[in-house]
Short mmCIF file of C-alpha atoms in Angstrom, two decimals:
data_model
loop_
_atom_site.label_atom_id
_atom_site.label_comp_id
_atom_site.label_asym_id
_atom_site.label_seq_id
_atom_site.Cartn_x
_atom_site.Cartn_y
_atom_site.Cartn_z
CA MET G 98 -15.66 -92.59 -71.69
CA SER G 99 -12.37 -92.43 -73.52
CA GLU G 100 -9.32 -93.85 -71.75
CA GLN G 101 -7.22 -90.70 -71.61
CA TYR G 102 -4.91 -89.82 -68.76
CA GLU G 103 -1.49 -88.48 -67.86
CA TYR G 104 0.65 -88.80 -64.74
CA VAL G 105 1.25 -85.61 -62.76
CA PRO G 106 4.21 -85.03 -60.40
CA HIS G 107 3.23 -84.31 -56.79
CA ARG G 108 5.31 -83.41 -53.73
CA LEU G 109 3.62 -86.07 -51.56
CA LEU G 110 4.12 -89.10 -53.83
CA ARG G 111 5.09 -92.23 -51.86
CA ARG G 112 4.35 -90.44 -48.58
CA ARG G 113 1.69 -91.02 -45.94
CA VAL G 114 -1.33 -88.80 -46.61
CA ARG G 115 -4.88 -88.30 -45.38
CA ASP G 116 -8.01 -87.88 -47.49
CA ILE G 117 -9.95 -85.09 -45.77
CA ALA G 118 -13.20 -86.19 -47.44
CA SER G 119 -13.20 -89.67 -45.87
CA GLY G 120 -10.61 -89.33 -43.11
CA THR G 121 -8.76 -92.37 -44.48
CA GLU G 122 -4.96 -92.44 -44.38
CA GLY G 123 -2.63 -94.23 -46.73
CA GLU G 124 0.28 -93.87 -49.14
CA LEU G 125 -0.10 -91.58 -52.16
CA MET G 126 0.69 -93.87 -55.09
CA ALA G 127 -0.04 -91.61 -58.07
CA VAL G 128 -1.68 -88.42 -59.24
CA ILE G 129 -3.32 -88.68 -62.63
CA ASN G 130 -4.95 -86.04 -64.80
CA GLU G 131 -7.85 -88.10 -66.13
CA ASN G 132 -10.71 -87.52 -68.52
CA VAL G 133 -13.74 -88.31 -66.33
CA SER G 134 -16.39 -87.38 -68.90
CA ASP G 135 -18.88 -90.00 -70.07
CA SER G 136 -19.51 -88.06 -73.27
CA LEU G 137 -17.61 -88.54 -76.53
CA THR G 138 -18.10 -84.90 -77.52
CA TYR G 139 -17.23 -83.21 -74.23
CA GLU G 140 -14.06 -83.80 -72.22
CA ARG G 141 -13.85 -83.12 -68.49
CA TRP G 142 -10.38 -83.43 -67.00
CA MET G 143 -9.73 -83.85 -63.29
CA GLU G 144 -6.64 -84.53 -61.20
CA LEU G 145 -7.26 -87.66 -59.15
CA ALA G 146 -5.08 -88.91 -56.30
CA TYR G 147 -4.68 -92.68 -55.95
CA ILE G 148 -4.14 -93.61 -52.29
CA ARG G 149 -3.31 -97.10 -50.99
CA ALA G 150 -4.91 -97.66 -47.58
CA ALA G 151 -3.52 -99.97 -44.88
CA SER G 152 -5.79 -102.75 -46.19
CA GLY G 153 -3.87 -102.69 -49.48
CA ARG G 154 -6.82 -101.41 -51.49
CA GLU G 155 -6.46 -98.22 -53.48
CA PHE G 156 -9.07 -95.51 -53.70
CA THR G 157 -9.30 -92.21 -55.53
CA THR G 158 -10.06 -88.73 -54.33
CA ALA G 159 -9.64 -85.21 -55.65
CA VAL G 160 -6.07 -83.93 -55.26
CA GLU G 161 -7.42 -80.97 -53.28
CA ASN G 162 -8.53 -83.44 -50.55
CA VAL G 163 -5.01 -84.78 -49.92
CA ILE G 164 -2.96 -83.50 -46.98
CA PRO G 165 0.16 -84.90 -45.29
CA ALA G 166 -0.79 -87.36 -42.54
CA TYR G 167 1.61 -85.73 -40.07
CA ASP G 168 -0.56 -82.59 -40.11
CA GLN G 169 -3.05 -84.43 -37.93
CA PRO G 170 -3.16 -83.61 -34.24
CA GLN G 171 -1.32 -86.29 -32.29
CA PRO G 172 -2.93 -87.66 -29.15
CA THR G 173 -1.14 -86.47 -26.06
CA ARG G 174 0.80 -89.12 -24.21
CA ARG G 175 0.40 -89.00 -20.49
CA ARG G 176 3.11 -90.01 -18.17
CA ARG G 177 1.84 -92.30 -15.45
CA ASP G 178 2.69 -91.29 -11.95
CA PHE G 179 3.99 -94.35 -10.14
CA GLY G 180 4.14 -92.71 -6.67
CA SER G 181 5.72 -94.59 -3.78
#
């Protein structure tokens, strides 16, 4: 595999995102258009999102799997009734 890549601008860079494939949330660190082919004669380019999870480890996923984390349904907070 040849080491070819280029950085791609993305509207969610440095924001909290969620990977819909794994359900993991983290900060979008970079989007890279990368040659993922293992062949020297055939190139296959793919946009990969690099996400840093809360553990500090980064993982990759397809850019199409990345959504803003605030799009997730928030659990409803219930107000406790402290009757007399």
